mmCIF file of C-alpha atoms in Angstrom:
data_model
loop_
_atom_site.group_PDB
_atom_site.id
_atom_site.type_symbol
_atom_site.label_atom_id
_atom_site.label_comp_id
_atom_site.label_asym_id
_atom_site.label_seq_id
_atom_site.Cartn_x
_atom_site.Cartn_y
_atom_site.Cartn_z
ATOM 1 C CA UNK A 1 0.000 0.000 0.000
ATOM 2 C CA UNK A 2 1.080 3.509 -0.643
ATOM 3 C CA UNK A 3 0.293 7.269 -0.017
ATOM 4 C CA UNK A 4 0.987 10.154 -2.703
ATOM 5 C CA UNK A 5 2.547 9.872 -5.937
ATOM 6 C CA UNK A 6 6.045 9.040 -6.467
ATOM 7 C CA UNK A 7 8.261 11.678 -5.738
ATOM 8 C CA UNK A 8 11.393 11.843 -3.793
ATOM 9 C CA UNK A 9 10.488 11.053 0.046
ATOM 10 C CA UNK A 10 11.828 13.588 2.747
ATOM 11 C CA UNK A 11 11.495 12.423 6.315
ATOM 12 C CA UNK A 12 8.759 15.597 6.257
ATOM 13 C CA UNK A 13 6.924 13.660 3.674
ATOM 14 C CA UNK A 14 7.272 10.285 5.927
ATOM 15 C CA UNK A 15 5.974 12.138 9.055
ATOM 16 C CA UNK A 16 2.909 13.591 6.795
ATOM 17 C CA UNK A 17 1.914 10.183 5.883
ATOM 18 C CA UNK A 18 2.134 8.849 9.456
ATOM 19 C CA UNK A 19 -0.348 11.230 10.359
ATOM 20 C CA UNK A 20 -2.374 10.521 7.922
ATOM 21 C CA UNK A 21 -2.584 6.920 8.689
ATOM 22 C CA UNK A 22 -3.216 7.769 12.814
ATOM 23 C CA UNK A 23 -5.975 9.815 11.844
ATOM 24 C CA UNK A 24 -7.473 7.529 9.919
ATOM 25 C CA UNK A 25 -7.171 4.898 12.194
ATOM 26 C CA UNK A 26 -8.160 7.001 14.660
ATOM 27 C CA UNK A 27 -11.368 7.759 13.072
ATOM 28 C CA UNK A 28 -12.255 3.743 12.641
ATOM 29 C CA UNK A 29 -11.656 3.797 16.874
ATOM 30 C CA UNK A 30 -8.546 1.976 16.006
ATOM 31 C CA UNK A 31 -5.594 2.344 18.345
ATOM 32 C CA UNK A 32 -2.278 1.579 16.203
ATOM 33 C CA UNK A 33 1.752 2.580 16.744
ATOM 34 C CA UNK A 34 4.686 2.739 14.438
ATOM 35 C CA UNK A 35 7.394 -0.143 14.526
ATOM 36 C CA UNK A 36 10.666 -0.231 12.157
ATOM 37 C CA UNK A 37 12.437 2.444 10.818
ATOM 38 C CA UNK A 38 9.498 5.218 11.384
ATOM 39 C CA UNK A 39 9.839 3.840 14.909
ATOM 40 C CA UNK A 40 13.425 4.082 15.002
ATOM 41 C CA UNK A 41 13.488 7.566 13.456
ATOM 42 C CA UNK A 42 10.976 8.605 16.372
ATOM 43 C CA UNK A 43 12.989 7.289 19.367
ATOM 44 C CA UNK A 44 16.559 9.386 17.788
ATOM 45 C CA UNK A 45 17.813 6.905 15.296
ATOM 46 C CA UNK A 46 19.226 9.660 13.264
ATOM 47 C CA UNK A 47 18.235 8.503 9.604
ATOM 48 C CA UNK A 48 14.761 9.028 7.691
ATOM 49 C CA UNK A 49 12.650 6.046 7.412
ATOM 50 C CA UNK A 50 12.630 4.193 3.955
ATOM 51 C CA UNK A 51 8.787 3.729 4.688
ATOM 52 C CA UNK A 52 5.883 2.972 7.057
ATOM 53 C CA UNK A 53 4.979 0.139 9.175
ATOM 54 C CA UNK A 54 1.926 0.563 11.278
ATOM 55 C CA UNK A 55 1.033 -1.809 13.690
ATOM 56 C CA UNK A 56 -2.847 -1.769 14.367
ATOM 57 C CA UNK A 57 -3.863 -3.273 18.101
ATOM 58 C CA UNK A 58 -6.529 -5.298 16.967
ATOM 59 C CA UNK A 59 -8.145 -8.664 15.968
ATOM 60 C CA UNK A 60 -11.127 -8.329 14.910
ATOM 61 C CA UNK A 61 -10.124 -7.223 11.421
ATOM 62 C CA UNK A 62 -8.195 -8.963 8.936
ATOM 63 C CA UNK A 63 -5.068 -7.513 7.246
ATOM 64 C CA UNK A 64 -6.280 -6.865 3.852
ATOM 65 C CA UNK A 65 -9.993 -5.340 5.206
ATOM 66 C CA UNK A 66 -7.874 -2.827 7.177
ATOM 67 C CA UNK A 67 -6.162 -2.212 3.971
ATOM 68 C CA UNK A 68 -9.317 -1.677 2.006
ATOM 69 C CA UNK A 69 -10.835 0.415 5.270
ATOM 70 C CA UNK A 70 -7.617 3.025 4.792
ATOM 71 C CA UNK A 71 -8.069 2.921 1.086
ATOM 72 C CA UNK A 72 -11.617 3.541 1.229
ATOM 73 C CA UNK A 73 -11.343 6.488 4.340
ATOM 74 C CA UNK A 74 -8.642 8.033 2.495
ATOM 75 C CA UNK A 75 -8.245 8.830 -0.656
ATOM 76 C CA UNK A 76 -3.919 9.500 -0.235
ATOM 77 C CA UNK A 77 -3.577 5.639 0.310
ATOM 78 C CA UNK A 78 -4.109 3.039 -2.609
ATOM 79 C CA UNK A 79 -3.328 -0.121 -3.197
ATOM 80 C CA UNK A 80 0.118 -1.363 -5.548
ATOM 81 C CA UNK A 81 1.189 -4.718 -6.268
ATOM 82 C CA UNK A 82 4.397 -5.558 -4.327
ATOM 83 C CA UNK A 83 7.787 -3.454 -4.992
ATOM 84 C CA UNK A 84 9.636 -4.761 -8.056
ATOM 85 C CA UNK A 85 13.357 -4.772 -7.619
ATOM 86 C CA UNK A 86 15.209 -1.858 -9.272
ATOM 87 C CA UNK A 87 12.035 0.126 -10.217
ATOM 88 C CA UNK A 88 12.890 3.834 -10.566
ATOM 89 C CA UNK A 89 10.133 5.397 -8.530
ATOM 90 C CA UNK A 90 9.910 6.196 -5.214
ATOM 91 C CA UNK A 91 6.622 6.198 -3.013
ATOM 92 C CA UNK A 92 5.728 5.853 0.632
ATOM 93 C CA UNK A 93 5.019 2.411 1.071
ATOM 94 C CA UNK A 94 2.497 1.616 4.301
ATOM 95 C CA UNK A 95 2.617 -1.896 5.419
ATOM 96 C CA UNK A 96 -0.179 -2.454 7.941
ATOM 97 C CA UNK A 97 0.657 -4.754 10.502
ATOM 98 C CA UNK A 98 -1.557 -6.858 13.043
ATOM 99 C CA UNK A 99 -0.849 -9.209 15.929
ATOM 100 C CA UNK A 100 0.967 -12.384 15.711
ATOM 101 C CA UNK A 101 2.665 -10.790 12.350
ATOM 102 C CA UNK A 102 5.971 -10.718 11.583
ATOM 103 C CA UNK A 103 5.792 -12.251 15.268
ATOM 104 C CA UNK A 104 4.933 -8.768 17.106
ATOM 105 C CA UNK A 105 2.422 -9.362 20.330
ATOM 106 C CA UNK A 106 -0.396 -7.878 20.945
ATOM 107 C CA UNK A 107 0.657 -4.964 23.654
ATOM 108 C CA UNK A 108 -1.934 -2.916 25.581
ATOM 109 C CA UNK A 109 -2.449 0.700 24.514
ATOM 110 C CA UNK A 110 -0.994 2.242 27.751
ATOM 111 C CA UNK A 111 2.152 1.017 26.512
ATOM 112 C CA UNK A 112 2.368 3.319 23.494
ATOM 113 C CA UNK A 113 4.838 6.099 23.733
ATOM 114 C CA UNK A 114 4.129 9.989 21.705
ATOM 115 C CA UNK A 115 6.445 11.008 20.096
ATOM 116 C CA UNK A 116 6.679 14.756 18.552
ATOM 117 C CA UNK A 117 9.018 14.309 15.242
ATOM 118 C CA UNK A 118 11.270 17.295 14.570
ATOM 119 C CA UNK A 119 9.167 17.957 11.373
ATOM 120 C CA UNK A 120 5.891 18.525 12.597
ATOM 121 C CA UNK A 121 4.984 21.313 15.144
ATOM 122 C CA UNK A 122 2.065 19.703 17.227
ATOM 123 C CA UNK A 123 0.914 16.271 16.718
ATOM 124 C CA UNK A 124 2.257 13.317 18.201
ATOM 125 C CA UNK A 125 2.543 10.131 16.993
ATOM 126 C CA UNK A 126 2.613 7.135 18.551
ATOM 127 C CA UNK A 127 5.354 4.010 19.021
ATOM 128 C CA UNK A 128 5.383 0.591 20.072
ATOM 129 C CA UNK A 129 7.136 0.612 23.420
ATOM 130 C CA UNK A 130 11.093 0.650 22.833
ATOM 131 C CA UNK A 131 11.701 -2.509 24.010
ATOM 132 C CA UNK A 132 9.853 -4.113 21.913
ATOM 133 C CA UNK A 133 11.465 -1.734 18.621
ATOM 134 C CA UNK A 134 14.561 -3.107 19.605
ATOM 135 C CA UNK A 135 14.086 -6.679 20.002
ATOM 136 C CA UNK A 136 12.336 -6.715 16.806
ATOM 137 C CA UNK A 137 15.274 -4.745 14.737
ATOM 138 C CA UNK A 138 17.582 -7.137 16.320
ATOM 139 C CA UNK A 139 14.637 -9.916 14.720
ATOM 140 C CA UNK A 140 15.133 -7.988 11.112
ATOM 141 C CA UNK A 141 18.983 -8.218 11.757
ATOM 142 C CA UNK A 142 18.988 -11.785 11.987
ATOM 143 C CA UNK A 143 16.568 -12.452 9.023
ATOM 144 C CA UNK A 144 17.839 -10.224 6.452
ATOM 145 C CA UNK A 145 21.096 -12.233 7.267
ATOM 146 C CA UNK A 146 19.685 -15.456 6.331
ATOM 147 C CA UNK A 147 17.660 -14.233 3.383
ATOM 148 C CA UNK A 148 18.272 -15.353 0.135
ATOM 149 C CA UNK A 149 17.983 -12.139 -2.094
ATOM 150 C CA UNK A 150 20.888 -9.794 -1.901
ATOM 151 C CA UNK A 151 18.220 -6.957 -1.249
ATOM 152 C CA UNK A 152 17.796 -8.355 1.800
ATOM 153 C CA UNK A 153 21.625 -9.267 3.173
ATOM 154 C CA UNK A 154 22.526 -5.367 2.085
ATOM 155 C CA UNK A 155 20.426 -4.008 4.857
ATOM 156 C CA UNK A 156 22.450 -5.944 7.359
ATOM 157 C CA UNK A 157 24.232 -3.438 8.200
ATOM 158 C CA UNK A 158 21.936 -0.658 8.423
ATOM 159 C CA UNK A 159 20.049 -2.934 10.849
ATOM 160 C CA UNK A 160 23.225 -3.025 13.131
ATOM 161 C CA UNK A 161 23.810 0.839 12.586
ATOM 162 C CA UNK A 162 19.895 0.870 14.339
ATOM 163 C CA UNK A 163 20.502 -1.243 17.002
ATOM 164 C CA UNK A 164 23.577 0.554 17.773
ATOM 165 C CA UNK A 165 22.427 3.555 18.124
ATOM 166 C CA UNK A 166 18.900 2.166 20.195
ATOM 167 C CA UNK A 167 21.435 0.701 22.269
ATOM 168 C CA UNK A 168 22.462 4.596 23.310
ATOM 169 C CA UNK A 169 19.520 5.758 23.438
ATOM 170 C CA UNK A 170 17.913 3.234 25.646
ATOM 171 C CA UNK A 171 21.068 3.168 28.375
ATOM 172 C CA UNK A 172 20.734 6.923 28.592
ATOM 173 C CA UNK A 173 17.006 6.015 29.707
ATOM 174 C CA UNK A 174 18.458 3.249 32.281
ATOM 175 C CA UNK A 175 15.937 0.275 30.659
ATOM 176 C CA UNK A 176 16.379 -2.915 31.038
ATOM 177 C CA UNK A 177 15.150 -6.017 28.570
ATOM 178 C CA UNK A 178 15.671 -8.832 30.944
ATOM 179 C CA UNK A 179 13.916 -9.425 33.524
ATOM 180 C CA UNK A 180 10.745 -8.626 32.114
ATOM 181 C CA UNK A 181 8.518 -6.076 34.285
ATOM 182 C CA UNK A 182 5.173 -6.618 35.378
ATOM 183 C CA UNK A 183 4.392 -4.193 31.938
ATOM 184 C CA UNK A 184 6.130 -6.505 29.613
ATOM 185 C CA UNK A 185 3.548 -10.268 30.133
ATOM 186 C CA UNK A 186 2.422 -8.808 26.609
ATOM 187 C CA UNK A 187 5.764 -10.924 25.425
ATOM 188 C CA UNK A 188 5.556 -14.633 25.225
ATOM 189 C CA UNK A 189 8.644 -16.334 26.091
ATOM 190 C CA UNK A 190 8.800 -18.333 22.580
ATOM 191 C CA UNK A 191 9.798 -14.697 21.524
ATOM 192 C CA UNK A 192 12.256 -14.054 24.543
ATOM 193 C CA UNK A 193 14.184 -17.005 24.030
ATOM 194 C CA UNK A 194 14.065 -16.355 20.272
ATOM 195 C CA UNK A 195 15.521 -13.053 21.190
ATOM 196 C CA UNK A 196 17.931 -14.719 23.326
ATOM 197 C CA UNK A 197 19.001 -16.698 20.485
ATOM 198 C CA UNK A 198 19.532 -14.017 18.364
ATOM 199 C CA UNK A 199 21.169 -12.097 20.971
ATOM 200 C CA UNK A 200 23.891 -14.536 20.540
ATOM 201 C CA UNK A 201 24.125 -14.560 17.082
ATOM 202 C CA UNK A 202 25.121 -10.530 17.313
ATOM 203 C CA UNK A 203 27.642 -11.265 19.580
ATOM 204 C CA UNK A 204 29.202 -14.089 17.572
ATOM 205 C CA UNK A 205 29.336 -11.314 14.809
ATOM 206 C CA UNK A 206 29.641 -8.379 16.691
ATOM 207 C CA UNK A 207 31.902 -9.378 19.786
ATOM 208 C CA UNK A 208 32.085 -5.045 20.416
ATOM 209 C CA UNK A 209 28.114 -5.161 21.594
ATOM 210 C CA UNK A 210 28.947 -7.267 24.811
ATOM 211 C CA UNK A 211 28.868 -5.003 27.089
ATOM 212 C CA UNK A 212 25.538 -3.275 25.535
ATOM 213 C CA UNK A 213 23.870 -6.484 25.797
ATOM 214 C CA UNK A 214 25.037 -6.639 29.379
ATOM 215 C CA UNK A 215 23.557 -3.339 30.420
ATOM 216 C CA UNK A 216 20.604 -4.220 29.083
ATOM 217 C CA UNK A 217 20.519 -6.970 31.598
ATOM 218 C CA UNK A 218 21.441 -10.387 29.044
ATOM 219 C CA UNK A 219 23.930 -12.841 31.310
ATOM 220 C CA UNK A 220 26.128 -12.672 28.248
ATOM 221 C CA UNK A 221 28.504 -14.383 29.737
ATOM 222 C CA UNK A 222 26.395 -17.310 30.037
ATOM 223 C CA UNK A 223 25.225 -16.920 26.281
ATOM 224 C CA UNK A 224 28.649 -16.343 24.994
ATOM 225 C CA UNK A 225 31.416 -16.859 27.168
ATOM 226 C CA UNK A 226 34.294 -15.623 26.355
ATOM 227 C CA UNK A 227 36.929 -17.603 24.764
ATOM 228 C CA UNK A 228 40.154 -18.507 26.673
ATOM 229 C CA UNK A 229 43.323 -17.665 25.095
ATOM 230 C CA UNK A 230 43.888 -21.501 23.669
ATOM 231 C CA UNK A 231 40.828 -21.568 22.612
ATOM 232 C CA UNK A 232 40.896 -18.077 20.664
ATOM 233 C CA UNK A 233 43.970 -19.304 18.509
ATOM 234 C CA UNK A 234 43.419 -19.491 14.839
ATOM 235 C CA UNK A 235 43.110 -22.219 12.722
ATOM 236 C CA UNK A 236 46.766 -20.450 11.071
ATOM 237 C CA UNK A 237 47.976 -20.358 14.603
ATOM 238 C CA UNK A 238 47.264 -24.150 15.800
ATOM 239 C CA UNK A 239 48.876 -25.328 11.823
ATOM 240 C CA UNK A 240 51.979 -23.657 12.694
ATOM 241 C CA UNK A 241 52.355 -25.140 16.169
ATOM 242 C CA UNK A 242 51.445 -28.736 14.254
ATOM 243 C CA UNK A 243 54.285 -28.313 11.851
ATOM 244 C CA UNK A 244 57.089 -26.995 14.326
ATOM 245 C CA UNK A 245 56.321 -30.217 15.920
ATOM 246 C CA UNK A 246 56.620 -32.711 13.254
ATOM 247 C CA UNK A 247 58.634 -30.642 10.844
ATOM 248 C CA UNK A 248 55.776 -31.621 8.068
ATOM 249 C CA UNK A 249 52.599 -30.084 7.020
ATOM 250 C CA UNK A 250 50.090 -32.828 8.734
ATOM 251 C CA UNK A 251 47.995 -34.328 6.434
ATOM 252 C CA UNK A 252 44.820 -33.706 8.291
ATOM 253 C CA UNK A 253 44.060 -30.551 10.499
ATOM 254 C CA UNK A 254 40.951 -30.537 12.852
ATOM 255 C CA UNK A 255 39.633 -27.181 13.359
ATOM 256 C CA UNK A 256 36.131 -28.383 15.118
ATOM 257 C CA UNK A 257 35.162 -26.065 17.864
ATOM 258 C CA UNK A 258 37.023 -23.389 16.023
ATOM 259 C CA UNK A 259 34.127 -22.129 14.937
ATOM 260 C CA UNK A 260 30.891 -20.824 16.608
ATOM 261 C CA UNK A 261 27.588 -22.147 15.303
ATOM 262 C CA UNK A 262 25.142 -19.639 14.841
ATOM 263 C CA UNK A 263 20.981 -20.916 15.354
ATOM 264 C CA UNK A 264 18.898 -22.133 12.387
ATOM 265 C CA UNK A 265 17.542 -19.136 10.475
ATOM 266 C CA UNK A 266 13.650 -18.898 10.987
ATOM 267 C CA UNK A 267 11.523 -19.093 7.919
ATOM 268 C CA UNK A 268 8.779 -17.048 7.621
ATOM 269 C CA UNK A 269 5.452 -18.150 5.374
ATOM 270 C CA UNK A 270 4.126 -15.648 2.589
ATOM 271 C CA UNK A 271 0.779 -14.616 1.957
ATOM 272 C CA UNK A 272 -1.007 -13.879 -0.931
ATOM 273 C CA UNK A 273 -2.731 -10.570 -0.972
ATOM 274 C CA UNK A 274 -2.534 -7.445 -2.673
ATOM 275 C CA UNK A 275 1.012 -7.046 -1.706
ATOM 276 C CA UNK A 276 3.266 -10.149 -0.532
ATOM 277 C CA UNK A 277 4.672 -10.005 2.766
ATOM 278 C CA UNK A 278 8.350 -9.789 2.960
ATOM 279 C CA UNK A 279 10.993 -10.040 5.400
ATOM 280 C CA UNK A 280 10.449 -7.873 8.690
ATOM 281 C CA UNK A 281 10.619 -4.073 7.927
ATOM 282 C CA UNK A 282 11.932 -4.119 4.789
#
């Protein structure tokens, strides 16, 4: 789905399109808040969204008839078939989001956060609490590193830039991930211990996050201990202590433990509708 004509998008232009869709939502008695980018460029990310994703706390409507509801209350929203790779316009995509998507909980209302963006004078607009952002940007890390298209693996690293700089942003606030609070039962524990899991995959990759991980309350010690110094040689290192011993290359080298395992890479299912899901926040 997408608002206004292609043009090329300002952040403005994002934040005039996110009102558009809270107001319209709004209208239907709908309560809904911003996850990805949009979310991340509301908390202090520091870069302009790509596009929209607005989660919608509700189940009694299905994710195309909220689509058609927006395209039918507003006439800057209609309906496109799914982004083709290396198409030369631009325009503000809107993916509308409900519970149990893209695995996202259903979170009560009092937990949405308003947020003024430095482009608009009054309104507010609302975001899924920041724990949740980040644990689900650190979800998009992991996926768009097992995904098969290239379009995917290249925002890798904008995904780590994100969680980087949510990992400032929420240790100036003091918060803590783990334990959960008596606010956070809206999280199921099949998606902390995915979290967990994936929490150890950035550390296998990203070894300089430790100690963000650890102020955010992860034992990461006990989900990635730290090598000892034998155990941290290189596969170089332990051939050249094999052949100063023998005086011969051996003929076989085992490098097993040498190398951390990182978990399965979750598969997600894809719909048919209007517009294809795709990886989370694309």
């Amino acid at each position: 789905m997408s608002r206004y004509s292609p043009s090329l998008l300002t952040q403005s232009d994002i934040n005039e399109a996110a009102v558009d869709c809270i107001k319209t939502f709004d209208a239907m008695g709908l309560s809904a808040a911003f996850v990805g980018g949009e979310a991340c460029s509301l908390y202090g990310v520091g870069r302009k969204a790509n596009d929209l994703d607005i989660f919608v706390l509700t189940n009694e409507y299905g994710q195309e008839e909220l689509k058609r509801l927006l395209v039918g209350r507003n006439t800057h929203f209609y309906l496109v078939p799914a982004r083709t790779p290396g198409a030369t316009y631009k325009s503000i995509k809107v993916d509308v989001l409900l519970p149990g998507a893209m695995d996202i909980p259903l979170f009560p209302s009092s937990l949405i956060e308003y947020i003024s963006p430095s482009t608009l004078d009054v309104r507010l607009l609302p975001v899924a609490p920041l724990k949740l952002v980040m644990l689900l940007k650190l979800q998009a890390w992991s996926q768009h590193r097992a995904a098969f298209e290239s379009r995917f693996r290249e925002k890798v690293p904008m995904d780590h830039r994100d969680l980087s700089a949510l990992f400032e942003i929420a240790e100036k606030r003091r918060m803590k991930v783990v334990p959960l609070s008596a606010n956070d039962d809206y999280i199921p524990s099949s998606f902390m211990d995915a979290s967990k899991r994936r929490v150890r995959e950035h550390l296998v990759a990203h070894p300089e996050v430790r100690r963000h991980w650890r102020r955010l309350g992860y034992d990461v010690d006990t989900i990635l201990p730290l090598a000892s110094p034998s155990q941290s040689r290189s596969p170089q290192t332990n051939l050249s202590r094999a052949m100063s011993a023998s005086g011969r290359v051996p003929k076989t080298f085992d490098v097993s433990g040498l190398f951390e395992a990182l978990p399965a890479a979750e598969t997600k299912k894809r719909t048919s509708s209007s517009r294809p899901s795709r990886g989370l926040f694309e």
